[in-house]
Structures are given as structure tokens and as C-alpha cells.
Amino acid sequence: MDRQQQQNVGKHTDQASSGRGGTESAVGEELQASTALEQQRALTVNLMEQVCERDNLNRAYKRVKTNKGSAGIDGMTVNDLYEWIKTHKQELIASLLDGSYLPQPVRGVEIDKPGGGVRQLGIPTVVDRLVQQAIGQVLEPILDPTFSTSSYGFRPGRSAHEALKKAQEYVAAGRSIVVDIDLEKFFDRVNHDVLMSRLARRISDKRLLVIIRRFLNAGMMKNGVCIDRHEGMPQGGPLSPLMSNLLLDELDKELESRGHRFCRYADDCNIYVQTMVAGKRVMASVTQFLEQKLRLRVNRDKSAVAYIEERKFLGHRLLRGGQLGIAAKSLERVKEKVRQFTKRSRGGSLKQVISELNASLSGWVTYFRYAKARTQLQRLDEWIRHRLRCLRLKQRKRTKSIAEMLQSLGVPNWQAWIAAGSGKGWWRLANTPQLKQAMSINWFKQQGLINLVLRFDSLKR
């Protein structure tokens, strides 16, 4: 090649590099990331020894003990675990180190979902939970630092409120359209080969990889029949949250490479864009990525491109300007809980009912402390008191008993008898002036009932 040809080749090369807008730089970054991954992987040859270290196993035992939970298929409870460990500790460690450990099938349990339908849980035995917890404690410090900053679920030092705060920033910046992606039965649809290939990129200890694969393949016992599993992972095992983040981190990295603004909490992913056209384009391309690359299914009925006010995220509703509100479904769910606590057919004293309500409502209102919700909470307070007055009337049952109760609470004799003998149903009677006077806001305060508005205001300070 003569000098002129060399100059031309160099000229065209420079132009191509410039036209690519920094592609070489991007490739360089990818190579650096790949090299860092290989260096990290080289340090993970003997992870099983770390899993079996005494301090790690002790921490795992304490965590399993604290988390409690139901027994697996063998019937062993968390309280039985200590005695089992005393007898089988060395045998357990040996099986982990030589790679022969075999997990037992999980116990299949179905629970009702708040929005209808059922959720399939898989309850591992307590020994398998111990092993999963010990493995997770070793893997988390290796894997978690590599995850996206836009991922918030099941990660140390991160929370739902941080995800909401970031979503507020995106909305305040003018991104009022959300691409709300719902993964259909995510934990039941995880492809084992895809997940294990992602894990093998980062972890080189083959014993650990084999045992995790066995946990994925462990059958599910339902109604006395063990069902083989070729996809999915048990929603109830200590390793499942970390593995789900590992798999979905590939989605996060893809979204980051495209320059998207998004928040992901477990399998709940919201992408914020400026126009409906852009949103539909993103929905189509991300759906294709999830289904073809990660082999997950997008629920087209529940996923949507919509204005932020029309969707919910982590129980909240995002409003223009970035403010938060309580989603309608979240209010309905808490009301359904209150209905269960205050069933007129239930036994127990009013004091017991109030104690149960307080335990549930205190955490609920604390979770929504950043929302613009004072009016909603005021109405909810009134409705709860109405339910409790109704319950109290049902407990008294008879006209004379109701009249005596009202008199004891300061209602004049004649008004008490008029109310008690009115013939109104419990719900209507509970809303009469006499009942509101007898069981007023102050009266409920004396009984110890939480006031949601006051609690909410105190959290705002």
C-alpha cells in the first residue's frame, strides 16, 4: 500500500470514528467492564468455603430464626432447626463442600392476591432456607455492587421511598408519560438456563453453581404430589430476591444504554418519557427484549403506556409536578383489612379489635407519609369509627342494652331510648347523632384508637 493509499485509509478511518459519535469509546468501556467481570470471576473459585465458614452459617441461622416462616414438606419448624444443626452440622458442611448437597422439594402454597387471583408460593424446608441464606450472604456483596442504581427492590440500603423519590424527579422534569411494564407471573416464568448463564458469568465456583441449579430444579409438593419444575423459582426462598435482581439487571443495563429514565422495584418497572409516541415505541422494544432475550412474558392486559396519574407505582399515584398521592387500590386494600378486623360476626372485645387495627394502620400510614393524603385519611378515619360503632352496636344487640350503653356514655335518657328503638339497621344507626355523641373522636382516643390524620401530621414534621 503506497503512502497516498495509507493517507486515504487513515482519513476514512477518522471520519468513520467521528461519525460513530464515540462508538470506540463505548466499545472501550465495554471491554473494561468485561475485563473487570473476568477479574471478579477469578476471585470466586472457592466461594463454597466462605459459605461454610462458621460465622457465615451462624448469621444465616439467626436470620432464618428471625424470619420465622412455615415448615417445609418435612414438617421441621424453625424452632427445631437448632437441635438438627447440633446433630448434622458436619454432615451438612461436608455435603456443601463436596457438591453433593441435595435440596428437598418446596411446599406449594397459594395465597390470595390483593387485586384478585392467587399467588403461588414455594416454602423450602428450614434446612434449605439455612443453606440459601448462607449462600445469599456470600453472593450479595459480590453481585449487588454491580447492579443498576435504578434498581431499588430487595437491596441493602435501598427502599421503596427512594424509588418513589427518583420517580418524582423524573415527573417534575416533565416526563409525564409512564411505560408501566407488568411481568406475567415473573417468579413462575424465570428461565433456568438464562438465569444460570448470567450467574456463571460472575461466579466460577462450580459447586455453588450446581447447588443453586438444584434449588431451581427442586420440585414442588402440592396435594401430596411432587411436580417437576423446569422454569421459575420459589417465591419464598431467601435466594430468590437476589436471583431476580441478577436476571433483571440485564434489563436495567439495556435501559441505561438507551438513555432511559426508569425505576425498577423487583419486577415492577416504570419508564418515564415525554410523549405518548415515545412511550409506545419504548413499550414495543422493551417487550421484545424481555421476551426474546430474557424469555420472560409481559402481561399485555396489565401493562400500559399512560399519563402518570392513571397508573400506580408502589401503592402510590404520581401527580403532575412530582407530588405523590395514595392510589385508589391502596385505599381499597386497607379498607378491606379494616372490614376483616371489624366483622360484626367476629368475637373479641372492642379493645382487642382496636389493638389489631392499630398494629396494621400504624405501619400503613407510615408507609404513605410522603403522599399528599390528608383529606383521604380524614375520610378513612371517619369510616373506621363508623365501622367500630357498628360493631359495638352489634355486640350489644338488644334495645335495652343499647339504650343503657348510650346513657352510660352521656346521652340523655330519652334520646338514648329513641335511638335504641328506632328500628334502623346497624350501619344507619351507627351514624345517628346519638351514636356519634356517645362514641365521639375523643372517646375513641380514650380507647386508644390510632388517629390517622394526627399520625400523618406528626410524620410530616
XYZ file of C-alpha atoms in Angstrom:
461
model
C 0.000 0.000 0.000
C 1.562 3.328 -1.084
C 1.696 6.489 1.039
C -1.356 8.043 -0.678
C -3.475 4.954 -0.025
C -2.367 4.918 3.616
C -3.365 8.563 3.971
C -6.764 7.894 2.421
C -7.375 4.898 4.683
C -6.410 6.977 7.706
C -8.692 9.797 6.570
C -11.681 7.479 6.087
C -10.998 5.782 9.417
C -11.011 9.130 11.245
C -14.254 10.141 9.545
C -15.919 6.838 10.413
C -14.801 7.140 14.005
C -16.176 10.672 14.194
C -19.439 9.636 12.534
C -19.971 6.880 15.040
C -20.225 9.541 17.718
C -17.892 7.955 20.177
C -18.606 4.285 19.396
C -14.958 3.428 20.010
C -15.224 4.962 23.452
C -18.327 2.884 24.159
C -16.548 -0.264 22.972
C -13.640 0.603 25.213
C -15.939 0.916 28.185
C -17.494 -2.458 27.357
C -14.049 -4.055 27.190
C -13.124 -2.542 30.548
C -16.362 -3.830 32.067
C -15.721 -7.273 30.588
C -12.174 -7.308 31.976
C -13.443 -6.264 35.415
C -16.023 -9.050 35.272
C -13.352 -11.626 34.454
C -11.150 -10.357 37.275
C -14.079 -10.581 39.677
C -14.949 -14.066 38.443
C -11.379 -15.231 39.043
C -11.809 -14.390 42.724
C -14.893 -16.590 43.117
C -13.350 -20.051 42.697
C -13.625 -21.029 46.379
C -16.875 -19.372 47.450
C -18.272 -22.535 48.999
C -15.580 -22.390 51.664
C -16.876 -18.901 52.542
C -20.427 -20.214 52.627
C -19.408 -22.877 55.145
C -17.465 -20.568 57.451
C -18.728 -20.715 60.994
C -19.570 -17.003 61.272
C -21.483 -17.080 57.992
C -23.528 -20.128 59.000
C -24.259 -18.594 62.413
C -25.502 -15.385 60.774
C -27.633 -17.434 58.403
C -29.165 -19.372 61.284
C -30.025 -16.177 63.169
C -31.625 -14.677 60.066
C -33.745 -17.776 59.386
C -34.751 -17.855 63.047
C -35.736 -14.163 62.951
C -37.706 -14.522 59.724
C -39.666 -17.445 61.213
C -41.940 -18.783 58.470
C -43.826 -22.025 57.978
C -42.388 -25.529 57.880
C -41.466 -27.165 54.579
C -42.505 -30.610 53.368
C -40.564 -32.360 56.175
C -42.570 -30.597 58.887
C -39.449 -29.249 60.614
C -40.085 -25.841 62.185
C -37.647 -23.019 62.793
C -37.647 -23.944 66.482
C -36.470 -27.474 65.580
C -33.547 -26.219 63.499
C -31.027 -25.743 66.340
C -31.239 -29.368 67.505
C -30.943 -30.575 63.914
C -27.802 -28.495 63.378
C -26.166 -29.860 66.538
C -26.529 -33.386 65.176
C -25.952 -32.845 61.436
C -23.679 -29.802 61.163
C -20.543 -31.616 59.957
C -22.553 -33.750 57.550
C -24.187 -30.604 56.108
C -20.849 -28.807 55.654
C -19.253 -31.859 54.026
C -22.098 -32.169 51.509
C -21.792 -28.485 50.610
C -18.018 -28.640 50.170
C -18.050 -31.760 48.006
C -21.052 -30.548 45.998
C -23.342 -33.451 46.922
C -25.972 -31.427 48.823
C -29.485 -32.157 47.520
C -32.302 -29.707 48.315
C -35.753 -31.084 49.071
C -38.877 -30.119 47.096
C -40.616 -26.935 48.217
C -44.097 -26.933 49.704
C -46.542 -25.231 47.351
C -48.893 -22.721 48.963
C -51.368 -20.433 47.238
C -52.318 -17.088 48.772
C -54.876 -14.564 47.598
C -53.514 -11.572 45.681
C -54.842 -8.124 46.677
C -56.031 -7.446 43.133
C -57.714 -10.830 42.749
C -56.409 -14.241 41.784
C -53.808 -16.253 43.674
C -50.050 -16.099 44.084
C -48.054 -19.325 44.145
C -45.505 -19.505 46.951
C -42.874 -22.185 47.402
C -41.831 -22.823 51.002
C -38.415 -24.545 51.258
C -37.553 -26.672 54.272
C -35.852 -24.772 57.084
C -32.536 -26.528 56.346
C -32.757 -25.465 52.697
C -33.602 -21.940 53.855
C -30.485 -22.001 56.040
C -28.307 -23.048 53.098
C -29.896 -20.489 50.752
C -29.413 -17.755 53.330
C -25.750 -18.700 53.816
C -25.188 -18.664 50.035
C -27.013 -15.349 49.653
C -24.849 -13.704 52.329
C -21.738 -14.600 50.340
C -23.119 -13.715 46.913
C -24.805 -10.426 47.793
C -21.592 -8.422 48.464
C -20.266 -9.688 45.118
C -23.340 -9.160 42.953
C -25.174 -6.201 44.478
C -22.487 -3.524 43.826
C -22.708 -4.354 40.110
C -26.466 -3.733 39.923
C -28.024 -0.619 38.433
C -28.602 2.470 40.552
C -32.152 2.490 39.159
C -32.934 -0.824 40.907
C -34.387 -0.467 44.414
C -36.117 -3.683 45.457
C -34.607 -6.238 47.875
C -31.280 -4.459 48.082
C -29.353 -3.425 51.200
C -29.640 0.272 51.975
C -32.328 0.879 49.329
C -36.068 1.311 49.738
C -39.391 1.868 48.017
C -39.348 5.507 49.151
C -36.045 6.075 47.335
C -37.598 4.663 44.157
C -40.600 6.962 44.555
C -38.355 9.966 45.150
C -36.449 9.298 41.935
C -39.736 8.828 40.032
C -40.895 12.195 41.397
C -37.745 13.815 39.988
C -38.403 12.393 36.540
C -42.009 13.593 36.576
C -41.042 17.052 37.887
C -38.624 17.309 34.955
C -41.533 16.969 32.520
C -41.714 13.225 31.915
C -45.458 12.858 32.396
C -45.913 9.629 30.409
C -45.108 6.300 32.051
C -44.365 2.987 30.385
C -45.669 0.650 33.069
C -44.417 -2.890 32.434
C -46.035 -5.808 34.239
C -44.260 -9.162 34.019
C -46.679 -12.065 33.945
C -46.081 -14.423 36.898
C -42.431 -13.397 36.978
C -41.204 -15.847 39.644
C -43.042 -18.718 37.925
C -41.597 -17.878 34.485
C -37.873 -17.435 35.180
C -35.907 -19.439 32.636
C -33.304 -21.545 34.458
C -30.803 -21.596 31.597
C -30.918 -17.828 31.140
C -30.515 -17.173 34.866
C -27.684 -19.670 35.348
C -25.795 -18.317 32.333
C -25.903 -14.828 33.898
C -24.720 -16.183 37.240
C -21.921 -18.228 35.639
C -20.572 -15.039 34.043
C -19.815 -13.700 37.515
C -19.246 -16.813 39.649
C -16.712 -19.554 38.896
C -17.198 -21.937 41.853
C -18.873 -24.859 40.080
C -20.050 -26.444 43.337
C -22.033 -23.313 44.129
C -23.477 -23.113 40.625
C -24.549 -26.782 40.753
C -26.314 -26.380 44.106
C -28.127 -23.211 43.008
C -29.253 -25.060 39.878
C -30.577 -27.831 42.114
C -32.533 -25.307 44.158
C -34.113 -24.050 40.931
C -34.939 -27.566 39.757
C -36.272 -28.809 43.103
C -39.844 -29.989 42.662
C -42.938 -28.511 44.261
C -45.117 -30.621 46.533
C -48.840 -29.869 46.137
C -51.648 -32.016 47.486
C -49.269 -34.882 48.091
C -47.901 -34.848 44.528
C -44.389 -33.647 43.629
C -44.435 -31.561 40.457
C -41.222 -31.200 38.455
C -40.185 -27.623 37.715
C -38.370 -26.674 34.538
C -38.828 -22.923 34.932
C -39.466 -20.469 37.756
C -38.036 -20.125 41.238
C -39.834 -20.353 44.591
C -41.282 -17.041 45.731
C -40.468 -17.605 49.370
C -36.844 -18.757 49.261
C -34.088 -16.476 50.650
C -32.118 -16.629 47.379
C -34.994 -15.685 45.079
C -34.843 -11.872 45.532
C -31.100 -11.759 44.757
C -31.504 -14.043 41.743
C -34.399 -11.962 40.420
C -32.273 -8.809 40.624
C -29.426 -10.596 38.854
C -31.680 -11.576 35.962
C -33.461 -8.226 35.671
C -30.198 -6.282 35.944
C -29.777 -7.128 32.266
C -32.980 -5.200 31.582
C -31.638 -2.310 33.683
C -28.379 -2.216 31.746
C -30.260 -2.281 28.440
C -32.462 0.638 29.501
C -29.414 2.583 30.689
C -27.618 2.009 27.380
C -30.634 3.518 25.615
C -30.594 6.563 27.888
C -33.985 5.896 29.510
C -35.124 7.295 32.878
C -36.664 4.479 34.885
C -37.224 2.975 38.321
C -37.403 -0.753 38.981
C -38.516 -2.305 42.245
C -38.253 -6.110 41.957
C -40.353 -6.988 38.882
C -42.228 -3.665 38.911
C -40.619 -1.419 36.273
C -41.725 2.101 35.267
C -40.033 4.017 32.448
C -40.702 7.771 32.218
C -40.867 9.516 28.831
C -42.143 12.835 27.494
C -44.589 11.819 24.772
C -47.128 9.083 24.121
C -45.465 8.243 20.800
C -42.122 7.704 22.531
C -43.842 5.629 25.196
C -45.423 3.258 22.694
C -42.117 2.856 20.884
C -40.350 2.052 24.174
C -43.062 -0.408 25.211
C -42.702 -2.328 21.946
C -38.906 -2.511 22.041
C -38.643 -3.380 25.751
C -41.314 -6.069 25.411
C -39.323 -7.603 22.582
C -36.139 -7.508 24.679
C -37.784 -9.147 27.701
C -39.464 -11.892 25.749
C -36.692 -12.728 23.312
C -33.536 -12.073 25.351
C -34.666 -12.935 28.898
C -37.560 -15.234 27.920
C -40.000 -13.558 30.263
C -43.610 -12.756 29.462
C -45.067 -9.257 29.502
C -48.680 -9.120 30.640
C -50.244 -7.023 27.904
C -53.514 -6.625 29.801
C -51.835 -5.068 32.837
C -49.006 -3.207 31.103
C -49.744 0.206 29.630
C -48.427 3.482 28.265
C -50.389 6.189 30.063
C -50.331 9.544 31.809
C -48.756 9.199 35.235
C -51.988 9.975 37.105
C -53.655 6.938 35.525
C -51.171 4.384 36.895
C -49.826 3.433 40.291
C -46.278 2.709 41.460
C -45.522 1.003 44.768
C -49.023 1.754 46.021
C -48.793 5.458 45.168
C -50.152 7.658 42.415
C -47.787 10.168 40.852
C -49.261 13.599 40.174
C -48.165 16.393 37.836
C -45.260 18.300 39.259
C -43.991 15.189 41.021
C -46.301 15.062 44.026
C -47.412 11.728 45.449
C -50.922 10.560 46.275
C -52.336 7.298 47.594
C -53.529 5.029 44.798
C -57.214 4.095 44.846
C -56.353 0.393 45.038
C -54.191 1.004 48.102
C -57.111 2.680 49.867
C -59.430 -0.166 48.926
C -56.954 -2.730 50.232
C -56.620 -1.066 53.616
C -60.405 -0.756 53.836
C -60.713 -4.467 53.131
C -58.322 -5.147 56.015
C -60.418 -2.952 58.290
C -63.528 -4.867 57.201
C -61.872 -8.119 58.231
C -60.902 -6.724 61.641
C -64.353 -5.245 62.277
C -66.632 -8.016 61.047
C -69.816 -7.831 63.062
C -69.820 -11.628 63.366
C -66.380 -11.821 64.953
C -65.752 -12.373 68.628
C -63.417 -10.477 70.904
C -63.677 -7.216 72.758
C -63.590 -3.755 71.216
C -60.228 -3.242 72.912
C -58.814 -6.275 71.108
C -60.188 -5.080 67.756
C -58.649 -1.632 68.254
C -55.303 -3.182 69.161
C -55.293 -5.208 65.930
C -56.320 -2.174 63.889
C -53.579 -0.024 65.406
C -50.892 -2.589 64.596
C -51.952 -2.671 60.939
C -52.823 1.003 60.364
C -49.735 2.456 62.028
C -47.363 0.823 59.541
C -49.693 1.576 56.640
C -49.917 5.336 57.266
C -46.164 5.481 57.942
C -45.506 3.986 54.508
C -47.623 6.710 52.859
C -46.103 9.563 54.884
C -44.751 11.345 51.790
C -48.080 11.388 49.956
C -50.487 14.278 49.671
C -53.263 12.472 51.502
C -54.673 14.392 54.468
C -58.225 14.616 53.083
C -58.255 10.924 52.160
C -57.043 9.982 55.627
C -59.659 12.163 57.298
C -62.404 10.343 55.403
C -60.812 6.998 56.229
C -60.721 7.913 59.934
C -64.438 8.710 59.849
C -65.246 5.462 58.061
C -63.231 3.398 60.551
C -65.022 4.991 63.510
C -68.333 4.283 61.765
C -67.336 0.616 61.405
C -66.378 0.392 65.079
C -69.635 1.996 66.261
C -71.480 -0.522 64.123
C -69.517 -3.369 65.682
C -70.226 -2.081 69.190
C -73.956 -1.917 68.486
C -73.941 -5.455 67.149
C -72.220 -6.624 70.313
C -74.959 -5.027 72.470
C -77.694 -6.440 70.213
C -80.878 -5.674 72.185
C -82.739 -2.361 72.517
C -82.401 -2.154 76.316
C -78.701 -2.958 76.231
C -78.054 -0.324 73.542
C -80.048 2.325 75.442
C -78.136 1.587 78.665
C -74.820 1.813 76.808
C -75.746 5.196 75.324
C -76.861 6.519 78.706
C -73.595 5.378 80.291
C -71.757 7.367 77.612
C -73.607 10.605 78.370
C -76.581 10.506 76.005
C -79.796 11.813 77.707
C -82.200 9.051 78.710
C -84.973 9.911 76.216
C -82.552 10.317 73.286
C -80.883 7.020 74.128
C -84.226 5.178 74.020
C -85.294 6.889 70.782
C -82.097 5.814 69.068
C -82.145 2.281 70.502
C -85.768 1.716 69.474
C -85.597 3.376 66.070
C -85.546 0.108 64.138
C -82.758 1.322 61.885
C -80.167 -1.145 60.640
C -76.796 -1.283 62.388
C -74.997 0.799 59.736
C -77.601 3.598 59.705
C -77.956 3.584 63.490
C -74.177 3.843 63.917
C -74.286 7.155 62.034
C -77.010 8.871 64.106
C -76.235 11.944 66.246
C -76.759 9.960 69.463
C -74.146 7.341 68.498
C -71.679 9.988 67.305
C -72.133 11.846 70.589
C -71.662 8.686 72.656
C -68.664 7.362 70.720
C -67.008 10.586 69.662
C -63.492 11.208 68.388
C -62.360 11.871 71.962
C -63.994 8.663 73.161
C -62.119 6.637 70.562
C -58.931 8.427 71.559
C -59.515 7.259 75.136
C -59.931 3.707 73.840
C -56.509 4.037 72.204
C -57.597 4.043 68.545
C -54.972 5.486 66.216
C -55.971 8.736 64.510
C -54.557 8.522 61.004
C -54.603 12.268 60.369
C -52.759 13.070 63.607
C -50.272 10.284 62.971
C -49.759 11.526 59.407
C -49.234 15.129 60.559
C -46.690 14.033 63.158
C -44.718 12.166 60.487
C -44.659 15.288 58.316
C -42.925 17.355 60.974
